[in-house]
Amino acid sequence: MRLIVTALIVSFAIAAAVLLGTRADRPHTAGARALPQLPAPDASTAQRLQALRAVVRAVPGRADGWTLLAAAELQRVRETGDLSSYTRASGDVDRALQLKPGDQAALTERAALELSRHDFRAGLRDARAAHRVDPTVLAPYGPLVDANVELGRYGAAERAAQAMADRKPDLAALTRVSYLRELRGDRRGALDALAAAQSAGGQVAESTAFVSSLVSGLELQLGRVPAARLAARQALHVFAGYAPAEAALARAD
């Protein structure tokens, strides 16, 4: 279950790199409308959703706009637990793939959505398809790890996680390394990986709180109750009312 949640950590970044970068689809018609104001990097998820809905209304033919909107909807699920966002995210990513079949960012986003819905085989299929588009791109590695773990293909998961960490040892990669170590019974090694993930930092406060919640769980497994309680409280300091941190604190108490 932990990796299903982790699968969404990079969902916003996957699409943001496309929409804000040079690979964005540009309308080929003369006098095409300019994009509305994009959300600032430190915008809340609600602000992102509002801004991105304006983007797709203004430029509905851009696949990357729909992909980025799907990512923001998935982030909203992580933050609020409102599963209705899954339905909206599904429609958004389907629209992106209608506009640009085989798009790597959209396939990666759909893989994350499928994993969150426990459709692990579909998630693996889309993650593999996204990876084949350009194996040098990092984003599909996360869903590849997650899908292989959930399907019990631990060797494949470890190889993908190692490749991911070798390319960029960020929060998304290191949380997956941590979980694979935990599955092997190496709780202290898992904590070391989470400490590195905390140092790497996340793009949104919720990601940072998520890692602290994981630290709390591992500390509790090691019988270190005060440390587990402290990590849970740190998560709640970063992201007030965060459900996984509340649950971690309850277990520690």
PDB file of N, CA and C in Angstrom, residues 209 212-213 215-216 227-237 244-250 252:
ATOM      1  N   ALA A 209       5.782  15.711   4.329  1.00  0.00           N
ATOM      2  CA  ALA A 209       5.023  15.125   5.429  1.00  0.00           C
ATOM      3  C   ALA A 209       4.877  13.616   5.249  1.00  0.00           C
ATOM      4  N   SER A 212       8.057  11.906   6.450  1.00  0.00           N
ATOM      5  CA  SER A 212       8.123  11.890   7.917  1.00  0.00           C
ATOM      6  C   SER A 212       7.160  10.866   8.507  1.00  0.00           C
ATOM      7  N   SER A 213       6.010  10.679   7.873  1.00  0.00           N
ATOM      8  CA  SER A 213       5.058   9.659   8.323  1.00  0.00           C
ATOM      9  C   SER A 213       5.647   8.262   8.165  1.00  0.00           C
ATOM     10  N   VAL A 215       8.874   7.586   8.222  1.00  0.00           N
ATOM     11  CA  VAL A 215       9.893   7.490   9.263  1.00  0.00           C
ATOM     12  C   VAL A 215       9.251   7.070  10.585  1.00  0.00           C
ATOM     13  N   SER A 216       8.118   7.670  10.906  1.00  0.00           N
ATOM     14  CA  SER A 216       7.412   7.319  12.137  1.00  0.00           C
ATOM     15  C   SER A 216       7.085   5.831  12.183  1.00  0.00           C
ATOM     16  N   ALA A 227      10.745   8.462  19.159  1.00  0.00           N
ATOM     17  CA  ALA A 227      11.175   8.897  17.836  1.00  0.00           C
ATOM     18  C   ALA A 227      10.025   8.801  16.836  1.00  0.00           C
ATOM     19  N   ALA A 228       9.196   7.774  16.978  1.00  0.00           N
ATOM     20  CA  ALA A 228       8.033   7.620  16.098  1.00  0.00           C
ATOM     21  C   ALA A 228       7.052   8.762  16.308  1.00  0.00           C
ATOM     22  N   ARG A 229       6.838   9.115  17.567  1.00  0.00           N
ATOM     23  CA  ARG A 229       5.917  10.212  17.867  1.00  0.00           C
ATOM     24  C   ARG A 229       6.469  11.542  17.329  1.00  0.00           C
ATOM     25  N   LEU A 230       7.767  11.753  17.485  1.00  0.00           N
ATOM     26  CA  LEU A 230       8.384  12.995  17.007  1.00  0.00           C
ATOM     27  C   LEU A 230       8.258  13.116  15.494  1.00  0.00           C
ATOM     28  N   ALA A 231       8.521  12.033  14.768  1.00  0.00           N
ATOM     29  CA  ALA A 231       8.433  12.079  13.304  1.00  0.00           C
ATOM     30  C   ALA A 231       7.010  12.378  12.846  1.00  0.00           C
ATOM     31  N   ALA A 232       6.021  11.785  13.525  1.00  0.00           N
ATOM     32  CA  ALA A 232       4.631  12.055  13.164  1.00  0.00           C
ATOM     33  C   ALA A 232       4.269  13.512  13.420  1.00  0.00           C
ATOM     34  N   ARG A 233       4.751  14.044  14.537  1.00  0.00           N
ATOM     35  CA  ARG A 233       4.462  15.452  14.834  1.00  0.00           C
ATOM     36  C   ARG A 233       5.163  16.380  13.851  1.00  0.00           C
ATOM     37  N   GLN A 234       6.354  16.005  13.415  1.00  0.00           N
ATOM     38  CA  GLN A 234       7.037  16.795  12.397  1.00  0.00           C
ATOM     39  C   GLN A 234       6.242  16.821  11.097  1.00  0.00           C
ATOM     40  N   ALA A 235       5.657  15.682  10.746  1.00  0.00           N
ATOM     41  CA  ALA A 235       4.823  15.629   9.540  1.00  0.00           C
ATOM     42  C   ALA A 235       3.626  16.564   9.669  1.00  0.00           C
ATOM     43  N   LEU A 236       3.008  16.566  10.840  1.00  0.00           N
ATOM     44  CA  LEU A 236       1.840  17.416  11.050  1.00  0.00           C
ATOM     45  C   LEU A 236       2.222  18.893  11.112  1.00  0.00           C
ATOM     46  N   HIS A 237       3.433  19.181  11.530  1.00  0.00           N
ATOM     47  CA  HIS A 237       3.901  20.567  11.511  1.00  0.00           C
ATOM     48  C   HIS A 237       4.045  21.062  10.076  1.00  0.00           C
ATOM     49  N   PRO A 244      -2.197  10.476   6.992  1.00  0.00           N
ATOM     50  CA  PRO A 244      -1.191   9.466   7.335  1.00  0.00           C
ATOM     51  C   PRO A 244      -0.386   9.825   8.572  1.00  0.00           C
ATOM     52  N   ALA A 245      -0.122  11.117   8.777  1.00  0.00           N
ATOM     53  CA  ALA A 245       0.614  11.525   9.971  1.00  0.00           C
ATOM     54  C   ALA A 245      -0.254  11.387  11.225  1.00  0.00           C
ATOM     55  N   GLU A 246      -1.523  11.721  11.117  1.00  0.00           N
ATOM     56  CA  GLU A 246      -2.434  11.522  12.252  1.00  0.00           C
ATOM     57  C   GLU A 246      -2.498  10.042  12.631  1.00  0.00           C
ATOM     58  N   ALA A 247      -2.541   9.178  11.624  1.00  0.00           N
ATOM     59  CA  ALA A 247      -2.586   7.742  11.895  1.00  0.00           C
ATOM     60  C   ALA A 247      -1.276   7.272  12.523  1.00  0.00           C
ATOM     61  N   ALA A 248      -0.143   7.800  12.023  1.00  0.00           N
ATOM     62  CA  ALA A 248       1.152   7.423  12.583  1.00  0.00           C
ATOM     63  C   ALA A 248       1.254   7.854  14.041  1.00  0.00           C
ATOM     64  N   LEU A 249       0.778   9.048  14.339  1.00  0.00           N
ATOM     65  CA  LEU A 249       0.806   9.537  15.712  1.00  0.00           C
ATOM     66  C   LEU A 249      -0.105   8.688  16.610  1.00  0.00           C
ATOM     67  N   ALA A 250      -1.253   8.306  16.100  1.00  0.00           N
ATOM     68  CA  ALA A 250      -2.169   7.469  16.864  1.00  0.00           C
ATOM     69  C   ALA A 250      -1.521   6.113  17.189  1.00  0.00           C
ATOM     70  N   ALA A 252       1.689   5.513  17.444  1.00  0.00           N
ATOM     71  CA  ALA A 252       2.740   5.751  18.437  1.00  0.00           C
ATOM     72  C   ALA A 252       2.142   5.943  19.827  1.00  0.00           C
TER      73      ALA A 252
END
